[in-house]
PDB file of C-alpha atoms in Angstrom:
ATOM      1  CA  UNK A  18     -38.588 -34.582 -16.612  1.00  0.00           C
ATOM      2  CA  UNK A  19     -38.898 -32.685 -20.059  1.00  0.00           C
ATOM      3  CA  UNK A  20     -35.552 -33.730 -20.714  1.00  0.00           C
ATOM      4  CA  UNK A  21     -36.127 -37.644 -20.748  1.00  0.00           C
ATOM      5  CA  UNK A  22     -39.842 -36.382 -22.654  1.00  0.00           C
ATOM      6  CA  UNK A  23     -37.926 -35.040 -25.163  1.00  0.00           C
ATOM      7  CA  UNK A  24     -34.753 -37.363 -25.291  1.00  0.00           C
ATOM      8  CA  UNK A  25     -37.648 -39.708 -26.037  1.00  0.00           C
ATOM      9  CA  UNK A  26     -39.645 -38.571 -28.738  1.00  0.00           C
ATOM     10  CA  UNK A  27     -36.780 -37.945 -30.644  1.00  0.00           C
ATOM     11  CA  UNK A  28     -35.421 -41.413 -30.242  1.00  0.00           C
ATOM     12  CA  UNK A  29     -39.468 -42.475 -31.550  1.00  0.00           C
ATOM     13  CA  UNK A  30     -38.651 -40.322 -34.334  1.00  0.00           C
ATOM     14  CA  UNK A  31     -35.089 -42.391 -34.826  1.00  0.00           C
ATOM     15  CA  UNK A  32     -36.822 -45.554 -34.171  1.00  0.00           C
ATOM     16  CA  UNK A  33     -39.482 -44.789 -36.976  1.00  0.00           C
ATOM     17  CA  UNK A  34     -36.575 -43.732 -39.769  1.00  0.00           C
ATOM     18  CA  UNK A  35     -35.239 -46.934 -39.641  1.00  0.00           C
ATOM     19  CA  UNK A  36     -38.559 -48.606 -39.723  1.00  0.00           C
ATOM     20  CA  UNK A  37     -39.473 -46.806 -43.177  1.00  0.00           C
ATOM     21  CA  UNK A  38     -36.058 -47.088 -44.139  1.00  0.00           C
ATOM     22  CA  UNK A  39     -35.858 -51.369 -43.592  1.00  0.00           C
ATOM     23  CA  UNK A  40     -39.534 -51.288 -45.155  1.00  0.00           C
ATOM     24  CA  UNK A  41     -38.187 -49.446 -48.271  1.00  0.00           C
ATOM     25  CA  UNK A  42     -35.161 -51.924 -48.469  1.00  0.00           C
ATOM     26  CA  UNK A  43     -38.314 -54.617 -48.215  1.00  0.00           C
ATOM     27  CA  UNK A  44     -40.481 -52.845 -51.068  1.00  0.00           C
ATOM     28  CA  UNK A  45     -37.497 -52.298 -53.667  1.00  0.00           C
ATOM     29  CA  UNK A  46     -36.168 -56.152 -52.908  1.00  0.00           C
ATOM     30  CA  UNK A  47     -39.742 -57.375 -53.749  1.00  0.00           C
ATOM     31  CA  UNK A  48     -39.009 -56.729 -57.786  1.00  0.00           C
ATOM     32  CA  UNK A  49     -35.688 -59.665 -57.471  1.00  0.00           C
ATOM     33  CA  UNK A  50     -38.420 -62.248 -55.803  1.00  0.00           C
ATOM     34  CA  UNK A  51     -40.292 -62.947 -59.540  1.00  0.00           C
ATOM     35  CA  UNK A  52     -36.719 -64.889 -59.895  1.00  0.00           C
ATOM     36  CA  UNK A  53     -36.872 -68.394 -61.903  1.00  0.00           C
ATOM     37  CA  UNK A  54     -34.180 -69.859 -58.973  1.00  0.00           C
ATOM     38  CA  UNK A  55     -35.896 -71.378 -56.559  1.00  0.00           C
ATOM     39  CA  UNK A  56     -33.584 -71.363 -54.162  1.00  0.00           C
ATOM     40  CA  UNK A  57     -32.668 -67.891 -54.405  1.00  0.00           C
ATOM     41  CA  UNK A  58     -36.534 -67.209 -54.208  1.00  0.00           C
ATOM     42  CA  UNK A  59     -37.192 -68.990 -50.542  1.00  0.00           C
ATOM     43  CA  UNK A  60     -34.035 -67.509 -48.976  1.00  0.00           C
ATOM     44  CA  UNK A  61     -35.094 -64.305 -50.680  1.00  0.00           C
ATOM     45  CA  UNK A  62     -38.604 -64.859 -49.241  1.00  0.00           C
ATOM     46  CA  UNK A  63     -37.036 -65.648 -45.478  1.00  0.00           C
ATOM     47  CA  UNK A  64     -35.207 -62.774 -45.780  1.00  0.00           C
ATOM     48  CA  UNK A  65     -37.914 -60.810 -46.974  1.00  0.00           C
ATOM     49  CA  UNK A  66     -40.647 -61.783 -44.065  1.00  0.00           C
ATOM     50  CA  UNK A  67     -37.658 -61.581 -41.149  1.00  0.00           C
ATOM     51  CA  UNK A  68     -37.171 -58.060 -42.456  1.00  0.00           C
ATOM     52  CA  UNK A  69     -40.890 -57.349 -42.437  1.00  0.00           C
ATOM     53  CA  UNK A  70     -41.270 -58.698 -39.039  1.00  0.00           C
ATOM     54  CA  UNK A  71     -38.359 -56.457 -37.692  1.00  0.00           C
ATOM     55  CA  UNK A  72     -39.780 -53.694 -39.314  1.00  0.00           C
ATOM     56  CA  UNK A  73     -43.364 -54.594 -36.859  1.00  0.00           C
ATOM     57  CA  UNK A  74     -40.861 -54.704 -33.882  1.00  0.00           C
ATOM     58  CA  UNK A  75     -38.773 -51.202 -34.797  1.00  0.00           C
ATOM     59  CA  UNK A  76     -42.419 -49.183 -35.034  1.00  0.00           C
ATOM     60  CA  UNK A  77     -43.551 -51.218 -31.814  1.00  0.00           C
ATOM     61  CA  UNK A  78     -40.325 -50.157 -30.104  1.00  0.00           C
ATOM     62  CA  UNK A  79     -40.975 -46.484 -31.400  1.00  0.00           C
ATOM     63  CA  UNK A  80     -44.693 -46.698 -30.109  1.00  0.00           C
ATOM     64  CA  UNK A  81     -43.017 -48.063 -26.825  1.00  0.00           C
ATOM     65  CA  UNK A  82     -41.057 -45.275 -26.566  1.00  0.00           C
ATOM     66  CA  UNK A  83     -43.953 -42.422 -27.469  1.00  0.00           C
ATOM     67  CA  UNK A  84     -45.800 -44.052 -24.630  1.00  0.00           C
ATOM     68  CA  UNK A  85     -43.205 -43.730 -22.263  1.00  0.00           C
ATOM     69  CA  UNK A  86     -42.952 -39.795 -23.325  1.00  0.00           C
ATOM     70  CA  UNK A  87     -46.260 -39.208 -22.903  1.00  0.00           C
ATOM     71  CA  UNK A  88     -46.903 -40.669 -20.135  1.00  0.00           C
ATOM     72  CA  UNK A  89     -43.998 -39.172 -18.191  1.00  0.00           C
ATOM     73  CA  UNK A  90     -45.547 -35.747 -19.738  1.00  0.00           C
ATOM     74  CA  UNK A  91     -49.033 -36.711 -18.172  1.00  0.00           C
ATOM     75  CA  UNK A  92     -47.820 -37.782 -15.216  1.00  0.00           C
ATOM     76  CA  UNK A  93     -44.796 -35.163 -14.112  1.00  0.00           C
ATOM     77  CA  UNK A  94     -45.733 -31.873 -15.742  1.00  0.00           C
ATOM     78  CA  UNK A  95     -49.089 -31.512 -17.459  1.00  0.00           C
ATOM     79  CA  UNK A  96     -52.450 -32.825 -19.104  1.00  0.00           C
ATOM     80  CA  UNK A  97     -52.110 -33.927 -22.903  1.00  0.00           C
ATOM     81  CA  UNK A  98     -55.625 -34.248 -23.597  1.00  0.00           C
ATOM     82  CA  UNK A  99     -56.110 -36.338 -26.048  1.00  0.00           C
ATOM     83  CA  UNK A 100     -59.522 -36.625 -26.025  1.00  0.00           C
ATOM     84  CA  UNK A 101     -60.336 -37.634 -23.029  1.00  0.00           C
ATOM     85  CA  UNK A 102     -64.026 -37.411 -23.189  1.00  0.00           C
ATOM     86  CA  UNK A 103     -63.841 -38.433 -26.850  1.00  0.00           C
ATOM     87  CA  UNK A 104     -64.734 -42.306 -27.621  1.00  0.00           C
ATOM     88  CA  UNK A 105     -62.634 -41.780 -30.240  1.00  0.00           C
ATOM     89  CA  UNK A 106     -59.716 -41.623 -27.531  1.00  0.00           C
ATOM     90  CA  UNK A 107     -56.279 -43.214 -27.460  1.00  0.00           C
ATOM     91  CA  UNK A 108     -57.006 -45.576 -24.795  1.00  0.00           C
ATOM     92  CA  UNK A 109     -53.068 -46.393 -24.885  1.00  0.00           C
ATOM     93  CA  UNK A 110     -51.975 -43.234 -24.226  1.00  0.00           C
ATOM     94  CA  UNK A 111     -54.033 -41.733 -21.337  1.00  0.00           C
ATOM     95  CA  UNK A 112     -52.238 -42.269 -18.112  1.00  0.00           C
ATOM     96  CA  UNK A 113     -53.693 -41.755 -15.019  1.00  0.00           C
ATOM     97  CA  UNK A 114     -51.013 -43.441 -12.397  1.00  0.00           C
ATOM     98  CA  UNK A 115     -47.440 -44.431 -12.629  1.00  0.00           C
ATOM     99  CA  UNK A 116     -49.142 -48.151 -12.235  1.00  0.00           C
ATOM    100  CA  UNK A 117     -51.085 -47.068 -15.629  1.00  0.00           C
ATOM    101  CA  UNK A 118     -47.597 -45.813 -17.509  1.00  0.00           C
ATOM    102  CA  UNK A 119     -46.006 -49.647 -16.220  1.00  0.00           C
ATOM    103  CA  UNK A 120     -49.093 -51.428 -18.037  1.00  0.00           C
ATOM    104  CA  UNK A 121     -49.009 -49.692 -20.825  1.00  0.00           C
ATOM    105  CA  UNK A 122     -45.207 -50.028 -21.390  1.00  0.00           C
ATOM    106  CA  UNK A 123     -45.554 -53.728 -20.036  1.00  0.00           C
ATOM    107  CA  UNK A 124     -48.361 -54.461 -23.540  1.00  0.00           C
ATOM    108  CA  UNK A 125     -46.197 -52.861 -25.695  1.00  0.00           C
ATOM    109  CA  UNK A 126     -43.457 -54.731 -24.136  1.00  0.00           C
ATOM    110  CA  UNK A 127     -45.059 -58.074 -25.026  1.00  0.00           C
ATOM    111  CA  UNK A 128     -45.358 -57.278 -27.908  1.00  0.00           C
ATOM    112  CA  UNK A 129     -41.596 -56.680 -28.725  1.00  0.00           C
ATOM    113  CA  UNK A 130     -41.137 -59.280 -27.076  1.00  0.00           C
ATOM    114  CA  UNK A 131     -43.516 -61.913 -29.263  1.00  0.00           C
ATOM    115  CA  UNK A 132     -42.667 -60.085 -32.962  1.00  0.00           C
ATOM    116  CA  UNK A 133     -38.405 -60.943 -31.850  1.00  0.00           C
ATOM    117  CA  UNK A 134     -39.617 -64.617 -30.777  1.00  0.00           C
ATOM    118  CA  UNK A 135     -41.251 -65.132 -34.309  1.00  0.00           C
ATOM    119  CA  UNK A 136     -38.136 -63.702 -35.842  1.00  0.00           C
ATOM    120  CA  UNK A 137     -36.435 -66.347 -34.380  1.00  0.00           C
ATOM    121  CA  UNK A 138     -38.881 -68.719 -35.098  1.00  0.00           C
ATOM    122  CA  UNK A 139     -38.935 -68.259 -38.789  1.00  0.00           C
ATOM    123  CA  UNK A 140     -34.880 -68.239 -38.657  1.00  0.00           C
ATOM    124  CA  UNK A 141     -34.653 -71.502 -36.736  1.00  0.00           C
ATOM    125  CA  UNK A 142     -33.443 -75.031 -38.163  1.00  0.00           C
ATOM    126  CA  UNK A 143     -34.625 -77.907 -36.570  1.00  0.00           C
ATOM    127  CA  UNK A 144     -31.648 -80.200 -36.465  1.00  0.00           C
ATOM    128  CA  UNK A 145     -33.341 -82.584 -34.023  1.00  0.00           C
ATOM    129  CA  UNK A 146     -36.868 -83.367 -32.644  1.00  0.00           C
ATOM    130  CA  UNK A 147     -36.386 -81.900 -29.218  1.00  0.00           C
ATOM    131  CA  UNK A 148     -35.862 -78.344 -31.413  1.00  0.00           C
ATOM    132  CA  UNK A 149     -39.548 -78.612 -32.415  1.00  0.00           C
ATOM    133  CA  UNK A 150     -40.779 -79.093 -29.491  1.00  0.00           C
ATOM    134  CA  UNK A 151     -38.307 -76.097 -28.158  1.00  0.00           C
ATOM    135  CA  UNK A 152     -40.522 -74.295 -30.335  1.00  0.00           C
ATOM    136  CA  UNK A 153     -43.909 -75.675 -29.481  1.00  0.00           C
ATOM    137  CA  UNK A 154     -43.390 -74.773 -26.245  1.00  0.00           C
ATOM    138  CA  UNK A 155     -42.106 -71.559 -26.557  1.00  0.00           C
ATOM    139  CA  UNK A 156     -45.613 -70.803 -28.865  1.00  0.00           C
ATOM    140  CA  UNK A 157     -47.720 -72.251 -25.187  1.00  0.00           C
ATOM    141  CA  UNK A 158     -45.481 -69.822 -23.680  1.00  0.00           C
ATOM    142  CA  UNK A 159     -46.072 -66.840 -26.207  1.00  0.00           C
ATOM    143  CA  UNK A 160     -49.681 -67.638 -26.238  1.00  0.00           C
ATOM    144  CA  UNK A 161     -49.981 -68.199 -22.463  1.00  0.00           C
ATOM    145  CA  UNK A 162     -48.362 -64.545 -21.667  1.00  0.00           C
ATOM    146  CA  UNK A 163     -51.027 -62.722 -23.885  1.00  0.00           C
ATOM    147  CA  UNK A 164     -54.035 -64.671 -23.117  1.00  0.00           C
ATOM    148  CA  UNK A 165     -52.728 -63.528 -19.064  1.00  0.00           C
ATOM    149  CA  UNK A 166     -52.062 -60.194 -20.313  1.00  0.00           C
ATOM    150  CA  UNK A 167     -55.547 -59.704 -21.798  1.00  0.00           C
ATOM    151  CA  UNK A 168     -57.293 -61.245 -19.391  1.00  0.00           C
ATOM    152  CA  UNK A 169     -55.514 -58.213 -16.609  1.00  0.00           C
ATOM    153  CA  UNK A 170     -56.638 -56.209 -19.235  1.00  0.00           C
ATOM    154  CA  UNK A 171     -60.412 -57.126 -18.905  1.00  0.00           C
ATOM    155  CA  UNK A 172     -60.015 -57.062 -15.409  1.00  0.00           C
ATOM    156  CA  UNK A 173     -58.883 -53.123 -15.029  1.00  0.00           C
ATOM    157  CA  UNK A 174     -61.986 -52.032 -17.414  1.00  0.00           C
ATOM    158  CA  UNK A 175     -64.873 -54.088 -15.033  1.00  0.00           C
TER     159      UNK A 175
END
């Protein structure tokens, strides 16, 4: 198991280079948005904000995978403590069960799962009517799966 532990932190730490690196390529594009072309400046701007949004999903995707390391870490050779009897505790990352390490990863999940639908969302043309409501109903859906997520959430803590 330290292999995967390991195999996985280091693929957090790959996952979080190309985070900063997209989010530089976001900060030194910001300078070309002043532009006078308005045309250039919304494409710009849609490129800009898709960028920013996959830079939310590549840091979720590293969190994911810290999660996942730690956990397995917790759960197949040793205690982490990370302040466990703090209040101050990362609630994420202690993991008590294997059932606790699947919730976890299922949240984080989600939420890789919601920043990619929004990237598509902003991307999208609406051609015809029925792609609007394509898109409504794909926000119920979104909003639907975290409102049911957060409400197993509540659940586990009473």
């Amino acid at each position: 198991m330290v292999i995967p532990v390991i195999f996985s932190i280091l693929l957090a730490c790959a996952a979080f280079y190309l985070a900063c690196a997209d989010a530089w390529y976001v900060l030194t594009h910001l300078a070309a948005f002043g532009s006078d072309d308005s045309a250039t400046n919304s494409s710009l701007r849609t490129q800009l904000v898709t960028k920013i949004i996959k830079v939310i999903d590549i840091y979720l995707v590293a969190a994911f995978l810290i999660i996942f390391a730690f956990g397995l870490y917790e759960l197949f050779i040793g205690k982490l403590h990370l302040g466990e009897g703090s209040e101050n505790a990362p609630r994420l990352l202690v993991i008590q069960s294997l059932d606790d390490l699947k919730t976890r990863l299922a949240q984080v999940a989600l939420l890789v799962l919601v920043t990619e639908f929004l990237q598509v969302a902003i991307n999208m043309t609406f051609e015809r009517p029925l792609d609007l409501l394509y898109l409504g109903l794909g926000i119920f859906l979104v909003g639907g799966a975290i409102y049911l997520s957060s409400r197993s959430g509540h659940e586990e803590t009473h």
